[in-house]
Short mmCIF file of C-alpha atoms in Angstrom, two decimals:
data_model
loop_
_atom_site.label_atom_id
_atom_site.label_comp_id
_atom_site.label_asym_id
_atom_site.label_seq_id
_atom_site.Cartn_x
_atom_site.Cartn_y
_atom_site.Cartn_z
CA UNK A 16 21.16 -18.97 38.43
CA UNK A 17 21.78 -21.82 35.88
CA UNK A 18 24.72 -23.33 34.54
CA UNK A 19 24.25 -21.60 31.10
CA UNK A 20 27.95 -22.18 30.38
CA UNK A 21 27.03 -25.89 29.90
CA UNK A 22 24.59 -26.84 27.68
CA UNK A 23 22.99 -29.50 25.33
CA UNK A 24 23.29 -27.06 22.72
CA UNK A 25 26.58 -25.52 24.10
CA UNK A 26 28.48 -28.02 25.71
CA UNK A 27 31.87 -27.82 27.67
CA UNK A 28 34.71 -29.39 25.81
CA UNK A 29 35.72 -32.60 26.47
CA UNK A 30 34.32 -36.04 25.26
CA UNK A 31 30.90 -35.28 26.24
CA UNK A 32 30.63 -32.40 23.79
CA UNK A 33 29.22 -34.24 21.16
CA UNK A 34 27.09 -36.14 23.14
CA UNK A 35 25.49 -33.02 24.47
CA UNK A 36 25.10 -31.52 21.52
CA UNK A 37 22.88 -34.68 20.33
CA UNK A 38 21.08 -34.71 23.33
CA UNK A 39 20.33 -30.66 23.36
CA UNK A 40 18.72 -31.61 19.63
CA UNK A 41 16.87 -34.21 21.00
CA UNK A 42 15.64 -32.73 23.84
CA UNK A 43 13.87 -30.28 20.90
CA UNK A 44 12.83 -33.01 19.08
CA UNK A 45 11.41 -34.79 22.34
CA UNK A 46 9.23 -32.01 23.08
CA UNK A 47 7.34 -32.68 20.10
CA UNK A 48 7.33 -36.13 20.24
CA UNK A 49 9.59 -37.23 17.30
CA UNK A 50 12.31 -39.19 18.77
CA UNK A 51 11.74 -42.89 17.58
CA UNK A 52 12.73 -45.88 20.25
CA UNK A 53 16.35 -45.96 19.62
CA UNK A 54 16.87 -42.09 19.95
CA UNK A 55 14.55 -42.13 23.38
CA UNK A 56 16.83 -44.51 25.08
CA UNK A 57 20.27 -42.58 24.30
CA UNK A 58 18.59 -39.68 24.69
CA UNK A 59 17.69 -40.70 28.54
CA UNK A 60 21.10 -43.28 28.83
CA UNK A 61 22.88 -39.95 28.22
CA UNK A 62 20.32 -37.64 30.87
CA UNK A 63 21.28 -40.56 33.49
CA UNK A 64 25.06 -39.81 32.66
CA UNK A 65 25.34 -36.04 32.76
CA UNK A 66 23.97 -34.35 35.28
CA UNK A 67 24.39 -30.66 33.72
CA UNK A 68 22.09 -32.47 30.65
CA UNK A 69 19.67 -33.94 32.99
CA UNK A 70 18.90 -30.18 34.74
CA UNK A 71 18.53 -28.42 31.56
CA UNK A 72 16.35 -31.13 30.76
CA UNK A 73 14.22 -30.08 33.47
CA UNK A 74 14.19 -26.69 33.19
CA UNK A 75 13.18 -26.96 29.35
CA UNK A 76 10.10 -29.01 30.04
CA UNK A 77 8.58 -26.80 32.68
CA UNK A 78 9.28 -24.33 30.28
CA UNK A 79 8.09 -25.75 27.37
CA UNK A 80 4.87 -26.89 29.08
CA UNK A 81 3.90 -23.37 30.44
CA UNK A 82 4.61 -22.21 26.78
CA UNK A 83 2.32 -24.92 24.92
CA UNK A 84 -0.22 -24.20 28.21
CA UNK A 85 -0.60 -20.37 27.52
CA UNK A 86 -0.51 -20.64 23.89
CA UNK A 87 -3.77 -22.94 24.88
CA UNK A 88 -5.31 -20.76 27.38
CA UNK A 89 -4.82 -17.49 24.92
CA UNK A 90 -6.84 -19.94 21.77
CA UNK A 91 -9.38 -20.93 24.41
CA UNK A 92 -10.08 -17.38 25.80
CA UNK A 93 -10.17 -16.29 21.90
CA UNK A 94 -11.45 -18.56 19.33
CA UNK A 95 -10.91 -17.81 16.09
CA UNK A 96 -14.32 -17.25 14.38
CA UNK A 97 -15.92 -20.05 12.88
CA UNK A 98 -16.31 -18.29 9.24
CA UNK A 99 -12.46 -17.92 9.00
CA UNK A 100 -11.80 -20.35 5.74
CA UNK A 101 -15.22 -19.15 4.13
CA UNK A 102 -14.46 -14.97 4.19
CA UNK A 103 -11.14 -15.76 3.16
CA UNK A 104 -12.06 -18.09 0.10
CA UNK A 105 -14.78 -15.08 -0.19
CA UNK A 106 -11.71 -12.77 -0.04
CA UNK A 107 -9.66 -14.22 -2.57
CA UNK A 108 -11.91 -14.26 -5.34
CA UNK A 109 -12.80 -10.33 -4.91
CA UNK A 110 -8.77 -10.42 -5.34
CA UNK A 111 -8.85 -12.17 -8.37
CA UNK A 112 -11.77 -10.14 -9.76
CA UNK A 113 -9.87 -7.11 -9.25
CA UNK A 114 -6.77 -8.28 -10.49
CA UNK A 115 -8.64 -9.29 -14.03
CA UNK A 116 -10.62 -6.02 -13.62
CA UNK A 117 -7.95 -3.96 -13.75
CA UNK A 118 -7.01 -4.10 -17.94
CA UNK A 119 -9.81 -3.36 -18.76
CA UNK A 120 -10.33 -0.16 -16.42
CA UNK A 121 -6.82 0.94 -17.61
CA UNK A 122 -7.43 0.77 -21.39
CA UNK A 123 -11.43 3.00 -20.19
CA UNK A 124 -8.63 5.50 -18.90
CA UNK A 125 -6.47 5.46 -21.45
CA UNK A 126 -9.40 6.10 -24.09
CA UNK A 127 -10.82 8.42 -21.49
CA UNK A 128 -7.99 10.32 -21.79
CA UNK A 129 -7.56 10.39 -25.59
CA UNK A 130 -10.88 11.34 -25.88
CA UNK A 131 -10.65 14.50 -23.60
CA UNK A 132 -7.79 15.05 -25.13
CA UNK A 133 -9.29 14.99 -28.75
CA UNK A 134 -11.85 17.38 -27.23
CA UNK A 135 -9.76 19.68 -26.28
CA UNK A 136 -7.76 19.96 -29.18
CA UNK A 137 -10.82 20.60 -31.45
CA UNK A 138 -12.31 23.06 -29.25
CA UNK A 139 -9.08 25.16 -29.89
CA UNK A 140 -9.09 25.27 -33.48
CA UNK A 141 -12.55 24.83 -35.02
CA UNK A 142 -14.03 28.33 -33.70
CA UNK A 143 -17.40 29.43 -33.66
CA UNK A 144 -18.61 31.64 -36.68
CA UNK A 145 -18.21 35.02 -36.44
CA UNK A 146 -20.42 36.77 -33.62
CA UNK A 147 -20.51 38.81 -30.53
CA UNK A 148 -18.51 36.74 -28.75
CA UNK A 149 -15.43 37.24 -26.46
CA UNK A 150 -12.82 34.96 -25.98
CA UNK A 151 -10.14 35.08 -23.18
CA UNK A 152 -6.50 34.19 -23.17
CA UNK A 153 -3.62 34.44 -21.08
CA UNK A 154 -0.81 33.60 -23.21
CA UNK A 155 2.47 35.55 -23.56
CA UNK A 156 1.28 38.43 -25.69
CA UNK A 157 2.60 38.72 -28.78
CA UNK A 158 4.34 41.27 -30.67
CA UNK A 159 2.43 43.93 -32.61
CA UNK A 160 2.85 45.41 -35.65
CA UNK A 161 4.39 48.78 -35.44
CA UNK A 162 3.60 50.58 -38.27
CA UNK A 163 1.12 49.32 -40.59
CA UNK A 164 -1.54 49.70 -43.08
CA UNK A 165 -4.67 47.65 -43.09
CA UNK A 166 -6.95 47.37 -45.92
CA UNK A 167 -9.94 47.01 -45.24
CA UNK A 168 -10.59 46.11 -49.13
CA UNK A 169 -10.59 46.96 -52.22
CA UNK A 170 -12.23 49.85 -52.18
CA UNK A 171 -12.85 50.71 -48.67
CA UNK A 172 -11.02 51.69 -44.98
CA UNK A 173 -7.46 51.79 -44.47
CA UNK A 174 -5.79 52.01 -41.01
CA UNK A 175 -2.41 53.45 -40.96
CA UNK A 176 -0.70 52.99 -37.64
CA UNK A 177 2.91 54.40 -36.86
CA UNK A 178 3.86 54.49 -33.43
CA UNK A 179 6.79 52.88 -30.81
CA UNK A 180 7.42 50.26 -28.41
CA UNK A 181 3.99 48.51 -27.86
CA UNK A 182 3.35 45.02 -28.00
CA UNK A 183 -0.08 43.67 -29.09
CA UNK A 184 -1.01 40.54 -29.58
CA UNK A 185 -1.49 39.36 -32.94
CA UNK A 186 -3.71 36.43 -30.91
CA UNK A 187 -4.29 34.01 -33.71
CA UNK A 188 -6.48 31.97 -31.67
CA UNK A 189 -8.88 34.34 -30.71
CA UNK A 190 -9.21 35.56 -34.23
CA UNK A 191 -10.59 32.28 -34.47
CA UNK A 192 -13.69 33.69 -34.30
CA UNK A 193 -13.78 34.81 -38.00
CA UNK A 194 -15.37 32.82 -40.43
CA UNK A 195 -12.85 33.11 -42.45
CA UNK A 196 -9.16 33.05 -41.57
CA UNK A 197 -7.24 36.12 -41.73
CA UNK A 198 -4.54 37.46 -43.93
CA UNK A 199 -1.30 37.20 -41.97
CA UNK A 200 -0.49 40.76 -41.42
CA UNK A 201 -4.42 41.72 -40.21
CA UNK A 202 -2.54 42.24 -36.74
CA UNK A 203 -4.14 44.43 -33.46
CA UNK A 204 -3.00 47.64 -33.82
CA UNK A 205 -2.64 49.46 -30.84
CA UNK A 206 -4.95 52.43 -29.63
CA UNK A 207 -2.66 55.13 -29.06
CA UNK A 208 -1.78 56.87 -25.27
CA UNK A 209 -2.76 53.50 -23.93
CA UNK A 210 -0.24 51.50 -21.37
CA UNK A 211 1.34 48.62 -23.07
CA UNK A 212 -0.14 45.05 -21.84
CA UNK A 213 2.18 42.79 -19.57
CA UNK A 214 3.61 40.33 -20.58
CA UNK A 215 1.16 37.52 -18.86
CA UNK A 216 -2.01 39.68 -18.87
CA UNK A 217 -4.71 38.32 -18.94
CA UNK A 218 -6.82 39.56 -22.41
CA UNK A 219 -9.85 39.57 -23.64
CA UNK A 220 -11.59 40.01 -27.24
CA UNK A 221 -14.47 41.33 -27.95
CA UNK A 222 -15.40 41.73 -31.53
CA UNK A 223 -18.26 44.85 -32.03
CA UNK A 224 -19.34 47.60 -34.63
CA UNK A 225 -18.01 50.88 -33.95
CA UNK A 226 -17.94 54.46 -35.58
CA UNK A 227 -15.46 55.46 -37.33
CA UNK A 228 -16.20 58.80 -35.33
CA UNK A 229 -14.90 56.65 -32.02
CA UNK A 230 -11.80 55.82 -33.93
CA UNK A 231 -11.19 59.05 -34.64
CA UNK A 232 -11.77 59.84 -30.79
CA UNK A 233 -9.19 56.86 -30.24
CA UNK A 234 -6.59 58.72 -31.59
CA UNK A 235 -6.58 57.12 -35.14
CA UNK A 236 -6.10 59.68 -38.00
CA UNK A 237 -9.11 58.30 -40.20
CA UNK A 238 -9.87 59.37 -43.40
CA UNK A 239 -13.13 58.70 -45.03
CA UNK A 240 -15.88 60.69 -46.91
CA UNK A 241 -18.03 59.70 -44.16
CA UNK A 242 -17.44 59.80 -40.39
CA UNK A 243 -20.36 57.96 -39.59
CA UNK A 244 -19.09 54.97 -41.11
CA UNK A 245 -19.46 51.79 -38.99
CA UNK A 246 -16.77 49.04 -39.12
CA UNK A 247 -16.70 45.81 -37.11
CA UNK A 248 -13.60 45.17 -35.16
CA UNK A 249 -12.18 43.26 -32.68
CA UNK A 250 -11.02 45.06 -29.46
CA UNK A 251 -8.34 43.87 -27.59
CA UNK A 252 -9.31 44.40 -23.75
CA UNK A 253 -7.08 44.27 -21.18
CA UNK A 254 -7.16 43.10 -17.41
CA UNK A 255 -7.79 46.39 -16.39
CA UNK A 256 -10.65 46.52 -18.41
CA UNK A 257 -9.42 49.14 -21.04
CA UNK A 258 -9.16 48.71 -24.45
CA UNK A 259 -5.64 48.21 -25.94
CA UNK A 260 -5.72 47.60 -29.24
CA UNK A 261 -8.62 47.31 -32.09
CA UNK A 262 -8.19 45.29 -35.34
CA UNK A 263 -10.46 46.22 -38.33
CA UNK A 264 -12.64 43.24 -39.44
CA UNK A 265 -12.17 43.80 -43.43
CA UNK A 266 -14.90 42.21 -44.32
CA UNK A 267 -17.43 44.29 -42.69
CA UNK A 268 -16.67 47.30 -43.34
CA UNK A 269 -20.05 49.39 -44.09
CA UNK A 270 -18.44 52.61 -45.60
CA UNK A 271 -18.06 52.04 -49.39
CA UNK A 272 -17.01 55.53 -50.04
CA UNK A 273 -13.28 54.23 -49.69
CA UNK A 274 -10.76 55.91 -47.70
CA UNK A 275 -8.19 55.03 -45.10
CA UNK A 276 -7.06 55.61 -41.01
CA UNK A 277 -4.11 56.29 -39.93
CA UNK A 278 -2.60 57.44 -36.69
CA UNK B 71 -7.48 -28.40 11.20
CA UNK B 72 -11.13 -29.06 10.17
CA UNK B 73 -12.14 -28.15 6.78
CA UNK B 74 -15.33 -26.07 6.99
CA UNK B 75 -16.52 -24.88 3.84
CA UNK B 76 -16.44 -27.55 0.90
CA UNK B 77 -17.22 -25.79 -1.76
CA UNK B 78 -15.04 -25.74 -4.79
CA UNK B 79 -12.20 -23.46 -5.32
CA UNK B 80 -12.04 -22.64 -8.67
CA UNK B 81 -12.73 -23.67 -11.91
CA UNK B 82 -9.91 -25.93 -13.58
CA UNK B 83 -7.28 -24.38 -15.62
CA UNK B 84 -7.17 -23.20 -18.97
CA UNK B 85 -5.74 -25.24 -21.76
CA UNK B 86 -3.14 -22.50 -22.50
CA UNK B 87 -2.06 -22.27 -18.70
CA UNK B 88 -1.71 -25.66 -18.72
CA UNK B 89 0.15 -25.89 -21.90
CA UNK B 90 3.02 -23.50 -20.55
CA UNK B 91 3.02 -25.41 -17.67
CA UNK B 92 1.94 -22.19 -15.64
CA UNK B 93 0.65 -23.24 -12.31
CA UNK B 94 -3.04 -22.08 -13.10
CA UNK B 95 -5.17 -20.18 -10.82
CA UNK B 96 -6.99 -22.87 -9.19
CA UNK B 97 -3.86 -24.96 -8.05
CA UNK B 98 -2.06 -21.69 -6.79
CA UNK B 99 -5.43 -21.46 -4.94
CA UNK B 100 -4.72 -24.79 -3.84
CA UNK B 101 -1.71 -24.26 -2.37
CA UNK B 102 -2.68 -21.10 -0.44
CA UNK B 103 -5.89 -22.79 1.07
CA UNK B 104 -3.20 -25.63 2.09
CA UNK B 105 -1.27 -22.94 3.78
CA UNK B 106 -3.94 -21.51 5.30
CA UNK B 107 -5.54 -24.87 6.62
CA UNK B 108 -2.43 -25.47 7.75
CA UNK B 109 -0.83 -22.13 9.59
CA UNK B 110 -3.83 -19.96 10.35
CA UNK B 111 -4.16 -21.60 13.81
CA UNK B 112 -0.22 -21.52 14.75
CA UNK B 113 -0.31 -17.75 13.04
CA UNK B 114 -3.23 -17.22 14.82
CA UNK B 115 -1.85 -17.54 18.51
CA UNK B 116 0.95 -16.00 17.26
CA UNK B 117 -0.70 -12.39 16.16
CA UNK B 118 -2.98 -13.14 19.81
CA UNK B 119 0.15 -13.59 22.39
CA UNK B 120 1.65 -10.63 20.21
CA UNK B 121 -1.12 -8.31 22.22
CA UNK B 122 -3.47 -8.28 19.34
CA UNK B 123 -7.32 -8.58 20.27
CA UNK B 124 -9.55 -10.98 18.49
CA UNK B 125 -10.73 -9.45 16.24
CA UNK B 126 -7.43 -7.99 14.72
CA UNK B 127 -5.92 -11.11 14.95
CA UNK B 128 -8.77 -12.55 12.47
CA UNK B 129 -8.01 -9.53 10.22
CA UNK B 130 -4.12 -10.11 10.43
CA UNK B 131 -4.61 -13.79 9.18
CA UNK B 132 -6.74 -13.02 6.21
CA UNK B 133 -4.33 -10.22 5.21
CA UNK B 134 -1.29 -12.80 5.76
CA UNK B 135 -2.76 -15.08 2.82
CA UNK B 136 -3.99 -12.80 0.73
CA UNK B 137 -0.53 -11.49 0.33
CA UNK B 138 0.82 -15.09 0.15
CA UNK B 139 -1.67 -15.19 -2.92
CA UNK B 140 -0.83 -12.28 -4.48
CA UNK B 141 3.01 -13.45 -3.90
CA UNK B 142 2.49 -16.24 -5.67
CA UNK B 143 0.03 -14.64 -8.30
CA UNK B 144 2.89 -12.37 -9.03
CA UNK B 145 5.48 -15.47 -9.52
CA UNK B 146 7.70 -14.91 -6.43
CA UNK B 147 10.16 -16.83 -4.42
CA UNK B 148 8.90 -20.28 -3.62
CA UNK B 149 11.71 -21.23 -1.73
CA UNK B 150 10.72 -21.25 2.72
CA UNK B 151 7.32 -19.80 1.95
CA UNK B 152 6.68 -20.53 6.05
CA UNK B 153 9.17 -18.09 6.50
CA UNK B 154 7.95 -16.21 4.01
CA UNK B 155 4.31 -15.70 5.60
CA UNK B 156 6.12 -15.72 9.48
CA UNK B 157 8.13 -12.35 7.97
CA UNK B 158 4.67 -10.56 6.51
CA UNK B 159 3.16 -11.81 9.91
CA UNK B 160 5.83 -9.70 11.88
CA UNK B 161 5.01 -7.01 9.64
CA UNK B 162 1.96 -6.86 9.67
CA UNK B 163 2.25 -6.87 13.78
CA UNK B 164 4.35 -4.09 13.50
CA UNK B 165 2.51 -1.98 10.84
CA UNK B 166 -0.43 -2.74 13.51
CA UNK B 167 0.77 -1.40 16.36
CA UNK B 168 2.07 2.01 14.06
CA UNK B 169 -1.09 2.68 12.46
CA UNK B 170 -2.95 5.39 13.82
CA UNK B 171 -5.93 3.01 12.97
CA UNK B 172 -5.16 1.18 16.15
CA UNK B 173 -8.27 2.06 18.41
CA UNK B 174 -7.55 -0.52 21.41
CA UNK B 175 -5.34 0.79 24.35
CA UNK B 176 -4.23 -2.45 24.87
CA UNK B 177 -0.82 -3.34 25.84
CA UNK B 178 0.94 -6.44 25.15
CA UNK B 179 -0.08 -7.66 28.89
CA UNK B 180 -3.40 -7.21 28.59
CA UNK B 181 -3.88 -10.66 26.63
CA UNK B 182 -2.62 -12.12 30.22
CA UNK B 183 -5.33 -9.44 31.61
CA UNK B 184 -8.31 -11.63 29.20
CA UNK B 185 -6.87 -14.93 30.45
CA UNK B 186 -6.96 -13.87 34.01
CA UNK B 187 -10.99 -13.40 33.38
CA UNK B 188 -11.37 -16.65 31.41
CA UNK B 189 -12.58 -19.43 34.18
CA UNK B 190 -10.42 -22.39 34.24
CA UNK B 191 -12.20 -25.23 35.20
CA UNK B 192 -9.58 -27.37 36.30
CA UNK B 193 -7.79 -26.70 40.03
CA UNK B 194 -9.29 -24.95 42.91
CA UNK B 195 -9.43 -21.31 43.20
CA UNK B 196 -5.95 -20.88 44.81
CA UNK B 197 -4.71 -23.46 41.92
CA UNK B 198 -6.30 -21.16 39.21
CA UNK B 199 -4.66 -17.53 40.78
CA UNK B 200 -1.02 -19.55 41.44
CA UNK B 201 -1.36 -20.18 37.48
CA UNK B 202 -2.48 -16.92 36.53
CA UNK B 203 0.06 -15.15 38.29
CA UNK B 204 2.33 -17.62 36.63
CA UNK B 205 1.35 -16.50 33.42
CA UNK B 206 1.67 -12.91 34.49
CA UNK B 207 5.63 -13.12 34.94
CA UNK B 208 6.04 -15.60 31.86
CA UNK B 209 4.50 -12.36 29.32
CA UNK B 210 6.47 -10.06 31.10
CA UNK B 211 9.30 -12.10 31.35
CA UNK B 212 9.03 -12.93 27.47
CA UNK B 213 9.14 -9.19 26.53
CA UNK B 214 12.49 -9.39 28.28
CA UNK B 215 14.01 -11.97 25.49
CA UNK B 216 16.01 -10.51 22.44
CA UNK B 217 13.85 -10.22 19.45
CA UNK B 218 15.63 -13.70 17.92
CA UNK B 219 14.44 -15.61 21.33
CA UNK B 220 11.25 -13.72 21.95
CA UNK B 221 10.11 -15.17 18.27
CA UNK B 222 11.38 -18.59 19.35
CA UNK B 223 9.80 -18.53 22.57
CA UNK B 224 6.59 -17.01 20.40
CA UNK B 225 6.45 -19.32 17.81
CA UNK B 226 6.32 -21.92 20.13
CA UNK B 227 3.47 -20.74 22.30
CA UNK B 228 1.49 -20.13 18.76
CA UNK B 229 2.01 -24.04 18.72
CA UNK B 230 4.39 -24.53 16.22
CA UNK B 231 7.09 -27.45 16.44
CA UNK B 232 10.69 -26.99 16.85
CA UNK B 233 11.71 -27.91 13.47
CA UNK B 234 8.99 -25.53 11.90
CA UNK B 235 10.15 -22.89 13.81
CA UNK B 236 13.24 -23.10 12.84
CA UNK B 237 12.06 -23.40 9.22
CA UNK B 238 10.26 -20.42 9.68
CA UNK B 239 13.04 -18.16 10.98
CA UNK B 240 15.14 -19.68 8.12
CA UNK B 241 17.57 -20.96 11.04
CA UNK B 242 18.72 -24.50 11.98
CA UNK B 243 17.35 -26.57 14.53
CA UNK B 244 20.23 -26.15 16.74
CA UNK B 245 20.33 -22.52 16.26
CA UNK B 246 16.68 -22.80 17.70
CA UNK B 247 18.15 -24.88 20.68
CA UNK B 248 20.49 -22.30 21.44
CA UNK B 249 18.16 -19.75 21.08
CA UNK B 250 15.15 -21.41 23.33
CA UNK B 251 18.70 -22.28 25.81
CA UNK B 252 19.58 -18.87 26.19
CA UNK B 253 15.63 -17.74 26.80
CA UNK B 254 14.69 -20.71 28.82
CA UNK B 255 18.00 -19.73 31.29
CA UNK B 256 16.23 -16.30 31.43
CA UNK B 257 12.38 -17.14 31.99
CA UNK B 258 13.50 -20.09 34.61
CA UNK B 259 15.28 -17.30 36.47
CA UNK B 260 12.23 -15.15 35.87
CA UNK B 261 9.67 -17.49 36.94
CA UNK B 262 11.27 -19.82 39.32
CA UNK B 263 14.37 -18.44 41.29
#
């Protein structure tokens, strides 16, 4: 075992401790050949004097020398490859062109975005005219109208509706497929004997012609000169695939006898 | 270290750069090509007696200045960028040998295992295997070192002076003397006792 207690770069106490400790640094700077004249002959007065010095001088050059000697054998057994500078000069640029690349992409997502955005917005409020058509929500349903009395117009159907508890959408959006907005209180009324809709269920509208004969089949006290009336309403379908609720389309109503329907 | 593309680096600055007295593209190019012409061969050795094969050892260099380049691209601390790059080096050894990417089987010995295969063409045959079995117990015996020593004692077979090494571990020279002391005492009892 060595004398690690004394060292160049630890020395004992005593007078030689700051002589050692010079020494110890240039031993380090020895090894890479930096010590000028002057420093080179202390450096080896002071390895003559102290023998403790003069061992760990030894020791640190076999050392050193196997060190520098398997660094050498490891770059000879592996060269580094000969395009080395080149791919990374090549490498560096593609860095840079990405770095300056990467504004402009941001600002293409950005207006990307707006644009789908944009899209969307307009696809949910500028409806299609009126046609067969059925739309699909799933929205918390609204509340429907209780008790009510549509009319149709001037001079034609009325549906009177007076029954509990349901809610029914009013669905604003999907009435978005008249041509004309609709009055406020032009609300799905709900088709009587029919289980009310959940609260998330998943709807859908369909908007068709129907007798008035079927209302009256519904449930709907209807009264008209004519039973063979046809009016255009929107039926409110559930996700069980039964009908819910109907609103009467007051424009297209095709009995002009007048009358009204109630429940 | 020879210089073996030519080519130019970049084009020269812009007059706004060089009105702000931003460094401009082309001379922090500059200064990372002098960084690489200068370290990739010490960092080289380094990432190769670390157990890395050729090939990743390449790879670990490029990666080591790119990120010097994006460093300084993104303004960072100038002050002991050796140590700097020595730290993303150890990283990037460690990250290495993590990665689920690694495909070799390798070990840390093995690099001993490629040198023991490489002919040496000076010393007889008996010469040669005395050496190689010398080099055998010196890896081994430098896994044994404390992480602070084993990076000395690293450093130094990736060719790198005494002073730089101690520049690069952000320690001072005599620290590094204790240091290389305390792992010399250890790989002379090692290798010769």
């Amino acid at each position: 075992m060595n004398d690690v207690s004394h060292s160049p770069w630890r020395p004992a106490d005593g007078n030689r401790q700051a002589d050692c400790t010079r020494a110890g640094l240039l031993m380090l700077q020895a090894a890479d050949d930096e010590l000028v004249q002057e420093q080179t002959a202390w450096l080896n007065e002071h390895l003559r004097s102290c023998a403790a010095c003069d061992a760990q001088q030894a020791r640190f050059r076999q050392i050193d020398q196997d060190l520098g000697a398997y660094g050498e054998l490891l770059w000879q057994q592996n060269p580094p490859r000969p395009d080395e500078r080149p791919r990374f000069l090549d490498r560096m640029a593609t860095s840079k062109r990405r770095k300056r690349s990467v504004i402009p992409w941001i600002a293409a997502a950005a207006g990307a975005l707006a644009a789908s955005i944009m899209i969307g917005v307009c696809l949910n409020h500028t409806p299609s005219p009126a046609r067969n058509r059925s739309l699909t929500a799933r929205t918390p349903l609204p509340h429907v109208k209780q008790s009510q009395t549509l009319a149709a117009s001037s001079d034609a159907v009325a549906v009177s509706v007076n029954h509990g508890g349901a809610r029914a959408p009013h669905l604003r959006r999907c009435a978005a497929s008249h041509a004309k907005p609709q009055p406020e209180d032009e609300t799905f009324i709900r088709i009587p004997f029919t289980a009310p809709l959940a609260p998330y269920e998943r709807i859908q509208v369909v908007r068709k012609n129907m007798a008035v004969a079927a209302l009256i089949a519904a449930g709907f006290e209807v009264r008209v000169p004519d039973t063979g009336a046809i009016v255009t309403a929107d039926v409110l379908i559930g996700q069980d695939g039964r009908a819910h609720a109907i609103r009467i389309i007051s424009s297209s109503i095709s009995n002009n006898h007048g009358g009204s329907l109630s429940q | 270290m020879a210089v073996d593309d030519q080519r130019p680096i970049s084009p020269a600055p812009r007059r706004d750069e060089v009105d702000r007295g931003v460094p401009s593209t082309s001379q922090l190019e500059q200064e990372v090509v002098g960084f690489f012409d200068e370290l990739r061969g010490p960092l080289y050795r380094y990432f190769l007696c670390t157990g890395l094969s050729r090939d990743d050892a390449s790879e670990c260099v490029q990666e080591t200045f790119l990120r010097l380049y994006r460093h300084l691209q993104r303004r960072g601390d100038h002050s002991n960028l050796r140590g700097w790059i020595f730290q993303v080096a150890r990283n990037l050894i460690r990250d290495e040998y993590k990665s689920a990417r690694r495909r070799r089987t390798e070990t840390l010995d093995s690099s001993i295992e490629r040198l023991s295969a490489c002919p040496d063409p000076e010393g007889s045959p008996e010469d040669q295997m005395l050496r190689r079995e010398r080099l055998h117990r010196l890896r081994s015996s430098i896994e044994k070192l404390t992480p602070q020593q084993r990076n000395c004692v690293l450093l130094r077979v990736a060719g790198l002076r005494y002073r730089e090494i101690a520049e690069m571990l952000g320690i001072g020279i005599s620290s590094v003397g204790e240091l290389m002391q305390r792992a010399i005492a250890r790989l002379n009892e090692d290798l010769y006792e």
